[in-house]
Backbone as numpy.savetxt, mean C-alpha at the origin, in Angstrom:
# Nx Ny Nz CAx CAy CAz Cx Cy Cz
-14.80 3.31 -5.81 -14.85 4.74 -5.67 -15.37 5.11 -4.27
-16.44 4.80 -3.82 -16.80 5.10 -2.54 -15.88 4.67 -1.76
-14.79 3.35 -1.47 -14.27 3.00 -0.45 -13.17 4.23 -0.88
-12.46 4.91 -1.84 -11.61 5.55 -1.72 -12.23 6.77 -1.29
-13.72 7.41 -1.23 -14.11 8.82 -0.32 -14.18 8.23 0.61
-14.47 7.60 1.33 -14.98 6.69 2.38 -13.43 7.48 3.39
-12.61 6.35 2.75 -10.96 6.46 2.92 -10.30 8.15 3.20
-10.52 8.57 2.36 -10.13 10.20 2.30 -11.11 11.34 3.73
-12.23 10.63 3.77 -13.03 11.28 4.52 -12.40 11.04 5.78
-12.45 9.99 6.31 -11.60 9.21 7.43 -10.42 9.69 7.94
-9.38 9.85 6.87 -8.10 10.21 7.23 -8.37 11.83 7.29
-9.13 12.25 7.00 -9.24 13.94 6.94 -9.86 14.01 8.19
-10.54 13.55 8.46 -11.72 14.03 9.88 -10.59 13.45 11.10
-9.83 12.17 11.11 -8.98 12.19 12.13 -7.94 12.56 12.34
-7.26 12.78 11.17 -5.86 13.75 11.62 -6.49 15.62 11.33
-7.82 16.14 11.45 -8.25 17.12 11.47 -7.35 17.96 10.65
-7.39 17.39 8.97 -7.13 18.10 7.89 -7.37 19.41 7.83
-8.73 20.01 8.21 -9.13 21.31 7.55 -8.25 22.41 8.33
-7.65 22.07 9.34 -7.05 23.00 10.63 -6.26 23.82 9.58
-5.27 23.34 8.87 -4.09 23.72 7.92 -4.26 23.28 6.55
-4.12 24.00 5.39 -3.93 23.45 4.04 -2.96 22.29 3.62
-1.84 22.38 4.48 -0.82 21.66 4.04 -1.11 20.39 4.14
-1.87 19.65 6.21 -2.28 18.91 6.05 -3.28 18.58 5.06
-4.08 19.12 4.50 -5.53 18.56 3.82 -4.84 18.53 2.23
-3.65 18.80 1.71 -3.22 18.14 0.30 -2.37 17.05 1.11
-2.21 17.04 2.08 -1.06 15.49 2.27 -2.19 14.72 2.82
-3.42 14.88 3.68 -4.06 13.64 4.02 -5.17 13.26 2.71
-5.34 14.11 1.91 -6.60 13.50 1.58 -5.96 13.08 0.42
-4.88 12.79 -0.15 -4.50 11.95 -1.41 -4.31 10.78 -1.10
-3.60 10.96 0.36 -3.34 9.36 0.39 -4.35 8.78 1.33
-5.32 9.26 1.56 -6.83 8.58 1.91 -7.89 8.03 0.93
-7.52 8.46 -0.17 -8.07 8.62 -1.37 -7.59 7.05 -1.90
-6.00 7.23 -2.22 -5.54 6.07 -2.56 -5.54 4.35 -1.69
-5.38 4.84 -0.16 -5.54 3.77 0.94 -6.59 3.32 0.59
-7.59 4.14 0.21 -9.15 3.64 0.40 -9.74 2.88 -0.66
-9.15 3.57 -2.12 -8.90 2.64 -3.25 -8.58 1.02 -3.00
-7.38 1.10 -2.60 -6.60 -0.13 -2.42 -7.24 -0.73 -1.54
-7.85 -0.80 -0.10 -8.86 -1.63 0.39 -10.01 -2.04 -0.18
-10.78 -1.04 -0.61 -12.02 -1.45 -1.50 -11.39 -2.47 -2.58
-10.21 -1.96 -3.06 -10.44 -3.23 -4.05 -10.00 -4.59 -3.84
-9.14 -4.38 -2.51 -9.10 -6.12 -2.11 -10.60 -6.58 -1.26
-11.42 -5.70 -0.87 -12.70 -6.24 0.08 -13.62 -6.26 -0.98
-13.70 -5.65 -2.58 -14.70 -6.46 -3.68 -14.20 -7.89 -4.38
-13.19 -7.79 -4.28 -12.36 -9.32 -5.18 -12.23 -10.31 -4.05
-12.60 -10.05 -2.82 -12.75 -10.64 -1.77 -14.31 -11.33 -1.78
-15.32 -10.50 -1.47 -16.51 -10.64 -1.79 -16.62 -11.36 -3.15
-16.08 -10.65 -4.19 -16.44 -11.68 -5.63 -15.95 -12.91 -5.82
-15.31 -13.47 -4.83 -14.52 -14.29 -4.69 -13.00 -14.42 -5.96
-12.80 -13.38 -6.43 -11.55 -13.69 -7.14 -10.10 -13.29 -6.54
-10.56 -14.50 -5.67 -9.11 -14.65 -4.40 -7.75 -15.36 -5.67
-6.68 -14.48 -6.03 -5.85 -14.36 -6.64 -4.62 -14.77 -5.86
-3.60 -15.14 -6.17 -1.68 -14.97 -5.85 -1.87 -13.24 -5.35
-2.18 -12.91 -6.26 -1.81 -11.28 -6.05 -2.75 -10.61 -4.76
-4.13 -11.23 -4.91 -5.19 -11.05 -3.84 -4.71 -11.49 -2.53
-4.26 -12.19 -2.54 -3.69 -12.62 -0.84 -2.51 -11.97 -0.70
-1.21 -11.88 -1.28 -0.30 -11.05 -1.34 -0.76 -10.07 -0.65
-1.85 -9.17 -1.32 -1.66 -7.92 -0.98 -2.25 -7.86 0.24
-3.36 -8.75 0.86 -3.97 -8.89 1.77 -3.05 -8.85 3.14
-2.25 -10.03 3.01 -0.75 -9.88 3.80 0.14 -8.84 4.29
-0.15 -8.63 2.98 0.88 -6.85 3.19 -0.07 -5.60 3.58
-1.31 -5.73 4.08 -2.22 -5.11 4.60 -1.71 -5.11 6.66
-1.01 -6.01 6.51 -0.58 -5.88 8.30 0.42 -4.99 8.22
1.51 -5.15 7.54 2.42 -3.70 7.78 2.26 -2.83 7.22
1.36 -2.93 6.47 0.67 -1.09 6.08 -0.13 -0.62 7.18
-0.39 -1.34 8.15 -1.14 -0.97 9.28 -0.32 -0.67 10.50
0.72 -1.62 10.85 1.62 -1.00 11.50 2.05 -0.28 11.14
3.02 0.42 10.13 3.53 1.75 10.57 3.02 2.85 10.95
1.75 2.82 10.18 1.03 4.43 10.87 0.35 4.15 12.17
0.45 2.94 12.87 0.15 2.60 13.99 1.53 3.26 15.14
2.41 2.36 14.35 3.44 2.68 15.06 4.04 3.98 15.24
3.73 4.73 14.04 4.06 6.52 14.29 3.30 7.53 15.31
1.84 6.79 15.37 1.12 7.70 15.72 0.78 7.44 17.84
0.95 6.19 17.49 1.28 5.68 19.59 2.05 5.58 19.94
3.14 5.12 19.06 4.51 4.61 19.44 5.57 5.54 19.03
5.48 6.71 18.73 5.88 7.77 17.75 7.36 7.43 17.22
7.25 6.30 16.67 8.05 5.94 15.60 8.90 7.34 14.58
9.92 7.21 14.03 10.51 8.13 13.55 9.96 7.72 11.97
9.00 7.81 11.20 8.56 7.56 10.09 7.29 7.98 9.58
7.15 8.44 8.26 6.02 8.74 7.94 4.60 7.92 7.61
3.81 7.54 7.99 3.07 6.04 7.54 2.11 6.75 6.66
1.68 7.61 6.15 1.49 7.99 4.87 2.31 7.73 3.24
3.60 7.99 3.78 4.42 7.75 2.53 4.76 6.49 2.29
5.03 6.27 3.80 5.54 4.47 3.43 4.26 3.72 2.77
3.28 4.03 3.45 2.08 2.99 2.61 1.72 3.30 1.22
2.06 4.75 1.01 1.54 5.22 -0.54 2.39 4.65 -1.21
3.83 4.64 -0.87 4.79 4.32 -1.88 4.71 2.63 -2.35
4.06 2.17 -0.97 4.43 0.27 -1.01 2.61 0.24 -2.01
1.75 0.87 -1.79 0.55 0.70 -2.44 1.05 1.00 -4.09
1.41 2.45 -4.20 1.77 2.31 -5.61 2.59 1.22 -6.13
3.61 0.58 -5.82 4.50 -0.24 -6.20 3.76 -1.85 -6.57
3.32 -2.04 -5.70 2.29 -2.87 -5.14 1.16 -3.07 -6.81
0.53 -2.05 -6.83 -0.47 -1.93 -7.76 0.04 -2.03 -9.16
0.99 -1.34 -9.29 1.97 -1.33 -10.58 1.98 -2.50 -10.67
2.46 -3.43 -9.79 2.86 -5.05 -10.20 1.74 -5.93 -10.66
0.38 -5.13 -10.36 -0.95 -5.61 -11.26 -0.94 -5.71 -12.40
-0.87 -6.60 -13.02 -0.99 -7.29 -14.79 -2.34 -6.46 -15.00
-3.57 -6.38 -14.28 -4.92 -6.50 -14.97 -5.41 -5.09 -14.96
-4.00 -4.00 -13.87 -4.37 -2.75 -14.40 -4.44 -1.93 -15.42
-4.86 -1.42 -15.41 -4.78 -0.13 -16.92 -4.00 0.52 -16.71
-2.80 1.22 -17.98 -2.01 2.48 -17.23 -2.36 3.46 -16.08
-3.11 3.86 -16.77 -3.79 5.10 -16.00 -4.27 4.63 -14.90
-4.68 3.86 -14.25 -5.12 3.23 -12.94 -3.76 3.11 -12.01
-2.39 3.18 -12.92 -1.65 2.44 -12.18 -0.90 3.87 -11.78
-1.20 4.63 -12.93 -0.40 6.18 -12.80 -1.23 6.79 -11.64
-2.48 6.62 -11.01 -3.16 6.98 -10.34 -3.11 7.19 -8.97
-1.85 5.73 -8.49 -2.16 5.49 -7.40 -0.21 5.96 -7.03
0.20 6.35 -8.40 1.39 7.17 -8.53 1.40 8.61 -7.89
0.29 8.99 -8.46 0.21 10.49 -8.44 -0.04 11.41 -6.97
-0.23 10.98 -6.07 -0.35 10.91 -4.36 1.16 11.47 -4.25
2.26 10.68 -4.60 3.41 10.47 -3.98 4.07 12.05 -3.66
4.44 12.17 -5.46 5.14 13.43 -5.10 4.69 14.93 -4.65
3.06 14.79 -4.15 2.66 15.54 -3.45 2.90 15.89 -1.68
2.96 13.70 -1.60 3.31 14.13 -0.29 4.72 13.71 0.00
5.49 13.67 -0.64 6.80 13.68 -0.95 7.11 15.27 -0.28
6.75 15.69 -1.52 6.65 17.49 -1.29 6.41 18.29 -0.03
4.84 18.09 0.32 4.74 18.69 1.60 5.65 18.31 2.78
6.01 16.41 2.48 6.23 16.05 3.98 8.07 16.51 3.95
8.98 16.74 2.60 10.26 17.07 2.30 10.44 18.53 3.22
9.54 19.46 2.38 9.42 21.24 2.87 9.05 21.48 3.92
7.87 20.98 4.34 6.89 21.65 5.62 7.17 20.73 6.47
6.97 19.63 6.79 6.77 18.69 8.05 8.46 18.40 8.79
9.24 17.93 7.49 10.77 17.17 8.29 11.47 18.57 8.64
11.99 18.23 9.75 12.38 19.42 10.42 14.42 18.26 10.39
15.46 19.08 10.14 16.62 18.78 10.16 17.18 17.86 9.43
16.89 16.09 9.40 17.94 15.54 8.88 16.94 14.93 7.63
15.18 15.10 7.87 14.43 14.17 6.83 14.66 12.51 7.18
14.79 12.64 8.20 14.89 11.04 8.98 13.71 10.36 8.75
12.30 11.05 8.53 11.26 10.23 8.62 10.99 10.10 7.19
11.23 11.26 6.41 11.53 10.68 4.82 12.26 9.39 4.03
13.25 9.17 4.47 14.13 8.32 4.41 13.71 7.12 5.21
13.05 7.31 6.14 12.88 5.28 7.16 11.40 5.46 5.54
10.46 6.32 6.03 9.32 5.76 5.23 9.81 5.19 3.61
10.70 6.01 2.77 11.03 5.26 1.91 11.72 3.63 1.68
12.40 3.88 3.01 12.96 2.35 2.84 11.79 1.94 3.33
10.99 1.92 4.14 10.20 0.63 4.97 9.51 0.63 3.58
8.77 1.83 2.89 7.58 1.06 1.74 8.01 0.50 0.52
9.42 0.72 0.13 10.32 -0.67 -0.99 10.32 -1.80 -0.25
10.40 -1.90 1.23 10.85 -3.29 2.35 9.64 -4.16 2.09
8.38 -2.86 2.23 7.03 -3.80 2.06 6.65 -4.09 0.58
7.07 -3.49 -0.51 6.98 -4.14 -1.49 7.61 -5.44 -1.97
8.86 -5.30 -1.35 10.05 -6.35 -1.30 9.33 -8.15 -0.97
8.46 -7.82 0.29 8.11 -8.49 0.76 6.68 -9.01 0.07
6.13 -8.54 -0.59 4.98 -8.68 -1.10 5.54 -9.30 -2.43
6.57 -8.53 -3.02 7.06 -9.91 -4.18 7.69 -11.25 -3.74
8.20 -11.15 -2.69 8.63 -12.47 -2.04 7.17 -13.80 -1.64
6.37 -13.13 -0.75 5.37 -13.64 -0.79 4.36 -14.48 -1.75
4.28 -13.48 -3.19 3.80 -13.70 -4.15 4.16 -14.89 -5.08
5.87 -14.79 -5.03 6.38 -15.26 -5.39 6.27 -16.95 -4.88
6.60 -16.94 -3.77 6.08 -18.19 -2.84 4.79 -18.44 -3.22
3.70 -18.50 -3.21 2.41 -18.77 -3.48 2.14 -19.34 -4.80
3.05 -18.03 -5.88 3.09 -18.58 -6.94 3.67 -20.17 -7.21
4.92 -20.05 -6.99 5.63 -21.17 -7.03 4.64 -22.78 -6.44
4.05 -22.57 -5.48 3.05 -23.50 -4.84 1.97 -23.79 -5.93
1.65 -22.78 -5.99 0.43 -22.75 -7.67 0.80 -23.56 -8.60
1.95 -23.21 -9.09 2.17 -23.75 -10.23 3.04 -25.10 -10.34
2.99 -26.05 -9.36 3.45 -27.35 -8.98 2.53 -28.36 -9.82
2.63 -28.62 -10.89 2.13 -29.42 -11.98 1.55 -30.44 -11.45
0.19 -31.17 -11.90 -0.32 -32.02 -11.46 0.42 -33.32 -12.19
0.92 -32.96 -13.37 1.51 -34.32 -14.07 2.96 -34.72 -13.17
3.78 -34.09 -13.15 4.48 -34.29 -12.41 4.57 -34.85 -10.67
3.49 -34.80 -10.49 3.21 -35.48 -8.95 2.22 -36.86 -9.54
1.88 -36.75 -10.39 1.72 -37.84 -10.80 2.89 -39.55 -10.92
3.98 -38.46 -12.16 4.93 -39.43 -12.44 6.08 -39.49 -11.05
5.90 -38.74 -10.22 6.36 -39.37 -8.85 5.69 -40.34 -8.15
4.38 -40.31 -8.19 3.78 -41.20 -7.54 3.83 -42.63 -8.29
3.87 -42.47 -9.54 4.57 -43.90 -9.95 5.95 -44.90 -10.03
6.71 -43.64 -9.40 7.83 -44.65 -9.54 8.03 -44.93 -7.74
């Protein structure tokens, strides 16, 4: 809970939320949720319950960092709010050990800033709507691929490297 005010506070004080309403319902949900989702890989980190899914997501912590890197210096044609909310929700959903409601949680961000960034922000074609949606399925994409790999490594039977080593 604190890393998600922590999170919300952050993204509000630097993209100077309070200026406009519109910004302060689109930054502070998905500061809220970013901040969630770090805190909870930097306690299972600390607790040491380094998981398949724990490193996964850890991984996919670099291109959730580039894009809103890349929008905001490099002024990339994309939203890095949406793309990361959307790849975080997706992301979290694929958590076995969540609770519905935890998972509906990190849902509920979206079509807010879906909303604002559809009406108020895209000006003509919604070009930055559209890259951010594909890039945050790309980064989910990639985070089941990953997972998937790791898994597969995991689960390489000890009996079986056994009965290779005997013949």
């Amino acid at each position: 809970m604190a890393f998600a005010l922590v999170g919300g506070a952050v993204l509000t004080i630097y993209y100077r939320s309070w200026k406009d309403i519109p910004h302060l319902f689109y930054d502070i949900p998905a500061g809220l949720a970013m901040g969630a989702y770090f805190g909870q890989i930097v306690l299972e980190g600390i607790r040491n319950k380094r998981s398949v899914h724990w490193w996964a997501r850890v991984i996919m912590l670099l291109p959730m960092s580039i894009v809103p890197l890349g929008r905001e210096f490099f002024y990339w044609n994309i939203s890095g709010h949406l793309t990361d909310m959307l790849a975080v929700a997706m992301i979290q959903t694929a958590d076995k050990r969540l609770r519905t409601f935890e998972k509906i949680l990190y849902w509920f961000p979206i079509p807010i800033i879906l909303y604002i960034r559809w009406f108020l922000f895209d000006t003509g074609e919604h070009g930055e709507t559209f890259n951010a949606l594909i890039a945050g399925v790309s980064i989910f994409l990639c985070y089941r691929l990953i997972r998937g790999i790791f898994e597969r490594k995991r689960n390489t039977s000890k009996p079986e490297a056994v009965e290779a080593e005997k013949k």
